[in-house]
Short mmCIF file of C-alpha atoms and ligand atoms in Angstrom, two decimals:
data_model
loop_
_atom_site.label_atom_id
_atom_site.label_comp_id
_atom_site.label_asym_id
_atom_site.label_seq_id
_atom_site.Cartn_x
_atom_site.Cartn_y
_atom_site.Cartn_z
CA MET A 3 14.54 -19.37 108.69
CA ASN A 4 17.32 -19.46 106.13
CA GLU A 5 20.81 -20.86 106.33
CA PHE A 6 22.34 -17.62 107.52
CA ASP A 7 19.72 -17.12 110.27
CA PHE A 8 20.47 -20.64 111.41
CA ILE A 9 24.20 -20.01 111.61
CA ARG A 10 23.75 -16.66 113.33
CA ARG A 11 21.06 -17.79 115.78
CA TYR A 12 22.23 -21.25 116.65
CA LEU A 13 25.87 -21.70 115.83
CA VAL A 14 27.82 -18.53 116.41
CA GLN A 15 29.15 -18.74 119.96
CA GLN A 16 31.36 -16.66 122.11
CA ASN A 17 34.88 -17.93 121.51
CA GLN A 18 36.56 -18.71 124.77
CA ASP A 19 39.49 -20.67 123.51
CA ALA A 20 42.74 -18.72 123.19
CA ASP A 21 44.02 -21.22 120.58
CA VAL A 22 41.08 -20.43 118.25
CA LEU A 23 41.87 -17.25 116.28
CA LYS A 24 38.77 -17.48 114.14
CA SER A 25 35.68 -19.53 114.83
CA ILE A 26 32.31 -19.72 113.11
CA GLY A 27 31.58 -16.78 110.88
CA ASP A 28 34.52 -16.49 108.52
CA ASP A 29 35.39 -18.60 105.52
CA ALA A 30 37.43 -21.01 107.65
CA ALA A 31 38.36 -21.35 111.27
CA ILE A 32 41.93 -20.62 112.33
CA ILE A 33 43.57 -22.50 115.19
CA ARG A 34 47.02 -22.05 116.63
CA ALA A 35 48.22 -25.57 117.28
CA SER A 36 50.83 -26.37 119.89
CA VAL A 37 54.13 -27.75 118.55
CA ASP A 38 54.40 -30.09 121.57
CA MET A 39 51.37 -32.07 120.57
CA ASP A 40 50.48 -34.63 117.93
CA TRP A 41 47.17 -33.94 116.22
CA HIS A 42 44.37 -36.42 115.76
CA ILE A 43 41.72 -35.78 113.10
CA SER A 44 38.77 -38.01 112.40
CA LYS A 45 35.35 -37.94 110.82
CA ASP A 46 32.15 -39.88 111.19
CA LEU A 47 29.08 -39.81 108.98
CA LEU A 48 25.60 -40.57 110.19
CA LEU A 49 22.73 -41.07 107.80
CA SER A 50 19.03 -40.97 108.51
CA GLY A 51 17.50 -44.43 108.11
CA ARG A 52 20.85 -46.13 108.31
CA HIS A 53 22.55 -44.96 111.53
CA PHE A 54 19.45 -43.64 113.24
CA PHE A 55 15.70 -43.91 112.83
CA GLU A 56 14.04 -41.01 111.07
CA ASP A 57 11.89 -40.18 114.09
CA VAL A 58 14.88 -40.05 116.52
CA HIS A 59 14.62 -37.26 119.04
CA PRO A 60 16.86 -34.39 117.87
CA ALA A 61 18.56 -34.19 121.30
CA ASP A 62 19.48 -37.88 121.10
CA LEU A 63 20.66 -37.45 117.59
CA ALA A 64 22.92 -34.49 118.50
CA HIS A 65 24.30 -36.46 121.41
CA LYS A 66 25.23 -39.41 119.24
CA VAL A 67 26.63 -37.41 116.37
CA LEU A 68 29.19 -35.83 118.73
CA ALA A 69 29.65 -38.86 121.06
CA VAL A 70 30.80 -41.22 118.30
CA ASN A 71 33.51 -38.74 117.31
CA LEU A 72 34.55 -38.09 120.89
CA SER A 73 34.85 -41.86 121.24
CA ASP A 74 37.39 -42.00 118.40
CA MET A 75 39.52 -39.52 120.28
CA ALA A 76 39.10 -41.47 123.51
CA ALA A 77 40.26 -44.63 121.70
CA MET A 78 43.65 -43.08 121.01
CA GLY A 79 43.99 -41.35 124.34
CA ALA A 80 43.52 -37.94 122.73
CA LYS A 81 42.06 -34.87 124.33
CA PRO A 82 39.27 -33.70 122.00
CA ARG A 83 39.56 -29.96 121.23
CA TRP A 84 37.59 -28.81 118.20
CA CYS A 85 35.03 -30.02 115.76
CA LEU A 86 33.30 -29.09 112.52
CA LEU A 87 29.71 -30.03 111.89
CA GLY A 88 28.27 -30.84 108.47
CA VAL A 89 24.49 -31.09 108.28
CA ALA A 90 22.01 -31.74 105.52
CA LEU A 91 18.43 -31.16 106.68
CA PRO A 92 15.16 -31.31 104.78
CA GLU A 93 14.06 -28.05 106.48
CA LEU A 94 15.19 -25.64 109.18
CA ASN A 95 12.54 -26.23 111.83
CA GLN A 96 12.93 -24.11 114.92
CA THR A 97 11.62 -26.62 117.47
CA TRP A 98 13.79 -29.32 116.03
CA LEU A 99 16.89 -27.08 115.92
CA ASP A 100 16.35 -25.87 119.47
CA ALA A 101 16.52 -29.40 120.76
CA PHE A 102 19.34 -30.46 118.42
CA CYS A 103 21.59 -27.50 119.05
CA GLY A 104 20.79 -27.39 122.79
CA ALA A 105 21.96 -30.98 123.22
CA LEU A 106 24.88 -30.53 120.83
CA PHE A 107 26.33 -27.58 122.68
CA GLY A 108 25.58 -29.27 126.00
CA VAL A 109 27.63 -32.32 125.06
CA ALA A 110 30.38 -30.12 123.59
CA LYS A 111 30.58 -28.13 126.82
CA ARG A 112 30.62 -31.21 129.00
CA PHE A 113 33.57 -32.64 127.05
CA ASP A 114 35.23 -29.25 126.64
CA VAL A 115 35.23 -29.19 122.84
CA GLN A 116 34.42 -26.19 120.65
CA ILE A 117 32.41 -26.27 117.45
CA ILE A 118 34.49 -24.03 115.22
CA GLY A 119 32.82 -24.45 111.80
CA GLY A 120 30.87 -26.61 109.48
CA ASP A 121 28.54 -26.52 106.54
CA THR A 122 24.78 -26.53 106.16
CA THR A 123 22.74 -27.64 103.18
CA ARG A 124 19.34 -28.95 102.25
CA GLY A 125 19.20 -32.74 102.22
CA ASN A 126 17.79 -35.90 103.69
CA GLY A 127 19.24 -36.01 107.18
CA VAL A 128 22.98 -36.38 106.98
CA PHE A 129 25.22 -35.46 109.89
CA SER A 130 28.96 -35.46 109.86
CA VAL A 131 31.36 -34.28 112.46
CA THR A 132 35.07 -33.79 111.89
CA ILE A 133 36.91 -33.75 115.17
CA LEU A 134 40.39 -32.62 116.16
CA GLY A 135 42.19 -33.75 119.28
CA GLU A 136 45.69 -33.84 120.66
CA THR A 137 48.10 -36.09 122.49
CA PRO A 138 51.57 -35.30 123.86
CA LYS A 139 54.10 -36.04 121.12
CA GLY A 140 54.64 -39.73 120.43
CA LYS A 141 52.29 -40.88 123.21
CA ALA A 142 49.07 -41.73 121.32
CA LEU A 143 47.49 -45.15 121.67
CA HIS A 144 47.25 -47.22 118.47
CA ARG A 145 45.70 -50.47 117.38
CA ASN A 146 49.06 -51.99 116.56
CA GLY A 147 50.81 -51.93 119.94
CA ALA A 148 49.58 -55.20 121.51
CA LYS A 149 52.35 -57.46 122.81
CA GLU A 150 52.58 -61.16 123.65
CA GLY A 151 51.48 -61.76 127.23
CA ASP A 152 49.40 -58.56 127.47
CA ASP A 153 46.12 -58.65 129.33
CA ILE A 154 43.06 -57.72 127.30
CA TRP A 155 40.71 -55.29 129.03
CA VAL A 156 37.34 -53.78 128.28
CA SER A 157 35.61 -50.80 129.95
CA GLY A 158 31.97 -50.81 131.12
CA GLN A 159 29.77 -53.57 129.76
CA VAL A 160 29.05 -54.63 126.20
CA GLY A 161 25.82 -55.55 124.50
CA ASP A 162 23.47 -52.93 125.96
CA ALA A 163 23.47 -50.74 122.83
CA ALA A 164 22.74 -53.74 120.58
CA VAL A 165 19.85 -54.76 122.82
CA GLY A 166 18.70 -51.12 122.71
CA LEU A 167 18.70 -51.22 118.93
CA ARG A 168 16.61 -54.39 119.00
CA LEU A 169 14.15 -52.78 121.42
CA LEU A 170 13.69 -49.88 119.02
CA GLY A 171 13.47 -52.24 116.04
CA VAL A 172 10.80 -54.42 117.71
CA ALA A 173 8.80 -51.35 118.73
CA LYS A 174 8.81 -50.28 115.10
CA GLN A 175 7.83 -53.85 114.05
CA LEU A 176 10.82 -54.21 111.78
CA PRO A 177 10.99 -57.75 110.47
CA GLU A 178 14.76 -58.14 110.96
CA TYR A 179 14.31 -57.84 114.76
CA ALA A 180 11.13 -59.95 115.07
CA ASP A 181 13.10 -62.92 116.47
CA PHE A 182 13.92 -60.85 119.50
CA ALA A 183 10.39 -59.70 120.33
CA GLU A 184 9.59 -62.51 122.77
CA SER A 185 12.80 -62.39 124.80
CA LEU A 186 12.87 -58.60 124.94
CA ARG A 187 9.49 -58.66 126.66
CA LEU A 188 11.18 -60.46 129.59
CA LEU A 189 13.64 -57.63 130.27
CA PRO A 190 12.97 -55.63 133.47
CA GLU A 191 12.01 -52.02 132.80
CA GLU A 192 15.22 -50.60 134.27
CA VAL A 193 17.30 -52.75 131.95
CA VAL A 194 15.14 -51.61 129.02
CA GLN A 195 15.87 -47.99 129.92
CA GLN A 196 19.58 -48.69 130.37
CA CYS A 197 19.80 -50.37 126.95
CA LEU A 198 17.90 -47.61 125.21
CA ALA A 199 20.19 -45.04 126.79
CA ALA A 200 23.26 -46.98 125.69
CA GLN A 201 21.93 -47.08 122.12
CA LEU A 202 20.72 -43.49 121.95
CA ARG A 203 23.15 -41.62 124.16
CA PRO A 204 26.46 -43.53 124.37
CA GLU A 205 28.98 -42.17 126.83
CA PRO A 206 32.39 -41.70 125.15
CA ARG A 207 35.24 -42.78 127.45
CA VAL A 208 37.22 -39.59 126.95
CA VAL A 209 38.80 -39.27 130.40
CA LEU A 210 39.59 -42.95 130.63
CA GLY A 211 41.26 -42.85 127.18
CA GLN A 212 43.65 -40.09 128.26
CA SER A 213 44.46 -41.87 131.48
CA LEU A 214 45.49 -44.96 129.52
CA LEU A 215 48.42 -43.12 127.91
CA ASN A 216 51.62 -44.68 129.28
CA VAL A 217 49.48 -47.61 130.56
CA ALA A 218 47.97 -49.44 127.57
CA HIS A 219 49.95 -50.93 124.69
CA ALA A 220 47.03 -50.86 122.21
CA ALA A 221 43.49 -49.54 122.28
CA LEU A 222 40.39 -48.85 120.26
CA ASP A 223 36.74 -48.12 120.86
CA VAL A 224 34.21 -50.91 120.36
CA SER A 225 31.97 -49.67 117.57
CA ASP A 226 31.47 -52.71 115.34
CA GLY A 227 31.25 -55.45 117.94
CA LEU A 228 33.71 -56.74 120.55
CA ILE A 229 35.08 -59.66 118.55
CA GLN A 230 35.47 -57.77 115.27
CA ASP A 231 37.15 -54.86 116.98
CA LEU A 232 39.45 -57.14 118.96
CA GLN A 233 40.39 -58.71 115.62
CA HIS A 234 41.44 -55.25 114.40
CA ILE A 235 43.94 -54.98 117.25
CA LEU A 236 45.20 -58.53 116.72
CA THR A 237 45.64 -58.08 112.96
CA ALA A 238 47.33 -54.67 113.32
CA SER A 239 49.59 -55.99 116.07
CA GLN A 240 50.23 -59.33 114.33
CA VAL A 241 49.36 -61.34 117.44
CA GLY A 242 46.80 -63.90 118.52
CA ALA A 243 44.66 -63.98 121.67
CA GLU A 244 42.46 -65.98 123.98
CA ILE A 245 39.23 -64.62 125.35
CA HIS A 246 37.16 -66.07 128.17
CA LEU A 247 33.45 -65.86 127.46
CA GLU A 248 32.49 -65.95 131.12
CA GLN A 249 34.59 -62.89 131.87
CA ILE A 250 33.02 -60.60 129.28
CA PRO A 251 31.09 -57.96 131.20
CA SER A 252 27.48 -57.84 130.12
CA ASN A 253 24.15 -57.44 131.81
CA ARG A 254 23.39 -60.62 133.82
CA VAL A 255 19.77 -60.63 132.73
CA PHE A 256 20.80 -61.16 129.08
CA LYS A 257 21.94 -64.76 129.75
CA LYS A 258 18.52 -65.51 131.24
CA VAL A 259 16.31 -64.04 128.55
CA PHE A 260 18.29 -64.62 125.37
CA SER A 261 19.24 -67.83 123.58
CA PRO A 262 23.02 -68.43 123.38
CA ALA A 263 22.95 -67.31 119.73
CA GLN A 264 21.08 -64.11 120.58
CA TRP A 265 23.45 -63.43 123.46
CA GLN A 266 26.43 -63.81 121.19
CA GLN A 267 24.83 -61.63 118.59
CA CYS A 268 24.35 -58.77 121.05
CA VAL A 269 27.36 -59.12 123.34
CA LEU A 270 30.09 -60.40 121.03
CA ALA A 271 29.00 -58.87 117.73
CA GLY A 272 26.59 -56.15 118.76
CA GLY A 273 28.46 -52.94 118.08
CA GLU A 274 27.93 -49.35 119.12
CA ASP A 275 29.12 -49.98 122.64
CA TYR A 276 31.71 -47.22 122.45
CA GLU A 277 33.60 -48.86 125.28
CA LEU A 278 37.38 -48.99 125.22
CA LEU A 279 39.10 -52.26 124.44
CA PHE A 280 42.81 -52.21 125.29
CA THR A 281 45.77 -54.38 126.02
CA ALA A 282 48.37 -53.77 128.74
CA ALA A 283 51.27 -55.58 130.38
CA LYS A 284 50.44 -57.75 133.40
CA GLU A 285 52.56 -55.43 135.54
CA LYS A 286 49.94 -52.72 135.01
CA ARG A 287 47.07 -54.61 136.67
CA MET A 288 47.16 -52.67 139.95
CA GLN A 289 47.46 -49.36 138.16
CA ILE A 290 44.48 -50.19 135.91
CA GLU A 291 42.33 -51.26 138.86
CA LEU A 292 43.18 -47.96 140.49
CA LEU A 293 42.19 -46.13 137.28
CA ALA A 294 38.88 -47.90 137.36
CA ARG A 295 38.21 -46.67 140.84
CA GLU A 296 39.36 -43.11 140.09
CA ASN A 297 37.23 -42.92 136.96
CA ASN A 298 34.32 -44.71 138.62
CA ILE A 299 34.16 -47.14 135.71
CA MET A 300 34.27 -50.89 135.51
CA LEU A 301 37.43 -52.26 133.82
CA THR A 302 37.44 -56.02 133.22
CA ARG A 303 40.18 -58.38 132.10
CA ILE A 304 38.70 -60.67 129.47
CA GLY A 305 41.71 -62.56 128.13
CA GLN A 306 45.28 -62.37 127.08
CA VAL A 307 47.38 -61.77 123.98
CA GLY A 308 49.31 -64.78 122.64
CA GLY A 309 49.26 -67.86 120.47
CA GLU A 310 47.69 -68.24 117.02
CA GLY A 311 44.50 -66.48 115.91
CA LEU A 312 41.62 -65.67 118.20
CA ARG A 313 40.23 -68.37 120.50
CA ILE A 314 37.09 -67.73 122.43
CA LEU A 315 36.71 -70.17 125.29
CA ASP A 316 33.60 -71.04 127.24
CA ALA A 317 33.50 -71.88 130.98
CA GLU A 318 34.57 -75.45 130.27
CA GLY A 319 37.48 -74.30 128.14
CA ARG A 320 35.85 -75.31 124.82
CA ALA A 321 36.55 -73.04 121.84
CA LEU A 322 33.54 -71.29 120.41
CA GLU A 323 32.70 -71.10 116.73
CA ILE A 324 32.00 -67.51 115.80
CA LYS A 325 30.00 -67.01 112.67
CA GLN A 326 28.86 -63.45 112.74
CA GLY A 327 31.88 -61.24 113.50
CA GLY A 328 30.27 -57.83 113.74
CA PHE A 329 28.84 -55.07 111.70
CA ASP A 330 30.01 -54.33 108.18
CA HIS A 331 28.15 -51.76 106.10
CA PHE A 332 29.00 -53.54 102.86
CA ALA A 333 28.44 -57.11 104.04
P1 ADP B 4 30.93 -20.70 102.96
O1 ADP B 4 29.92 -20.11 102.00
O2 ADP B 4 32.30 -20.10 102.93
O3 ADP B 4 30.96 -22.19 102.94
P2 ADP B 4 28.99 -20.69 104.94
O4 ADP B 4 28.05 -19.62 104.67
O5 ADP B 4 28.65 -22.10 104.55
O6 ADP B 4 30.43 -20.29 104.40
O7 ADP B 4 29.28 -20.70 106.51
C1 ADP B 4 29.50 -19.51 107.23
C2 ADP B 4 30.16 -19.85 108.53
O8 ADP B 4 29.29 -20.66 109.26
C3 ADP B 4 31.45 -20.61 108.39
O9 ADP B 4 32.34 -20.12 109.41
C4 ADP B 4 31.07 -22.02 108.65
O10 ADP B 4 32.17 -22.75 109.18
C5 ADP B 4 29.93 -21.87 109.61
N1 ADP B 4 28.94 -22.96 109.49
C6 ADP B 4 28.08 -23.18 108.53
N2 ADP B 4 27.34 -24.26 108.76
C7 ADP B 4 27.73 -24.72 109.96
C8 ADP B 4 27.34 -25.82 110.79
N3 ADP B 4 26.40 -26.69 110.46
N4 ADP B 4 27.97 -25.94 111.98
C9 ADP B 4 28.95 -25.11 112.35
N5 ADP B 4 29.33 -24.07 111.63
C10 ADP B 4 28.75 -23.89 110.43
MG1 MG B 5 29.59 -23.42 103.31
#
């Protein structure tokens, strides 16, 4: 199979979107953008051996490649519309591509986004999606909108994806995860499966993100670890905050099987949760609790905006020392 067979067989789709005048097959896609909307454009790059293990299942890989981009749209309350897919593959293997493209178009359909173009080349497993989304003019959520007195909320639970990564790392006998081997053996099987799913197939909070427009003051998606990402909101908004350790939603079992340091590493600094972290006025509490029920998702208040810097308090009100903030590719 050559590049053109691949494009023709796997990528060319029936265009069902009236705003797409040209999709895959021409030199560039053409979209007719609405003048009432603001446009969001973002890109993520995933490298074999760095962002995923080389033997990852192609369906899981396709899911994650798209999900991390959808999550960036969710973080700003944007409705994802279109994306472009760049791939560098060592070979065009039919079985692999069947699984990859099947999952890719499945996720795209579920979130109502169209793949309208991309580029394909030979290379060592590089995947990059550029995504376009929209919000009504002036309504987008930013990192810099947090206000004194705001509640700080997080969706779902954090730490599962980090534990999932450690499960994979221990299974592969990677030395950097060896410390976790003993405690991970104590996790019940259903928790193991839940953590692997969180790591391999994160669920972007696309609907929730859009329903936070006009509700939240600031938002982002937790990709580098709860504390580090919260710091991004605080820095951008030039405010401080207080977080209550006991209120952070994470799997109950983690506290039993992990040491406090391991728990912190996974829950506070773990990364790849792709949950939404947002701040909102106290007056919005009822509305947010209603949103949680409507979206069938847990939304938890973990602290409040105010004061100097970030204080993380334990159950006795003692401030915690945080050494490892989160993930930094250049650290
Ligand atoms: P060009 O030579 O102009 O770059 P290509 O032959 O690379 O064009 O691509 C032909 C068409 O196929 C274009 O519309 C392009 O957007 C699309 N395409 C190529 N690779 C991909 C991909 N991996 N995913 C989606 N569309 C792709
Ligand atoms: Mg090209």
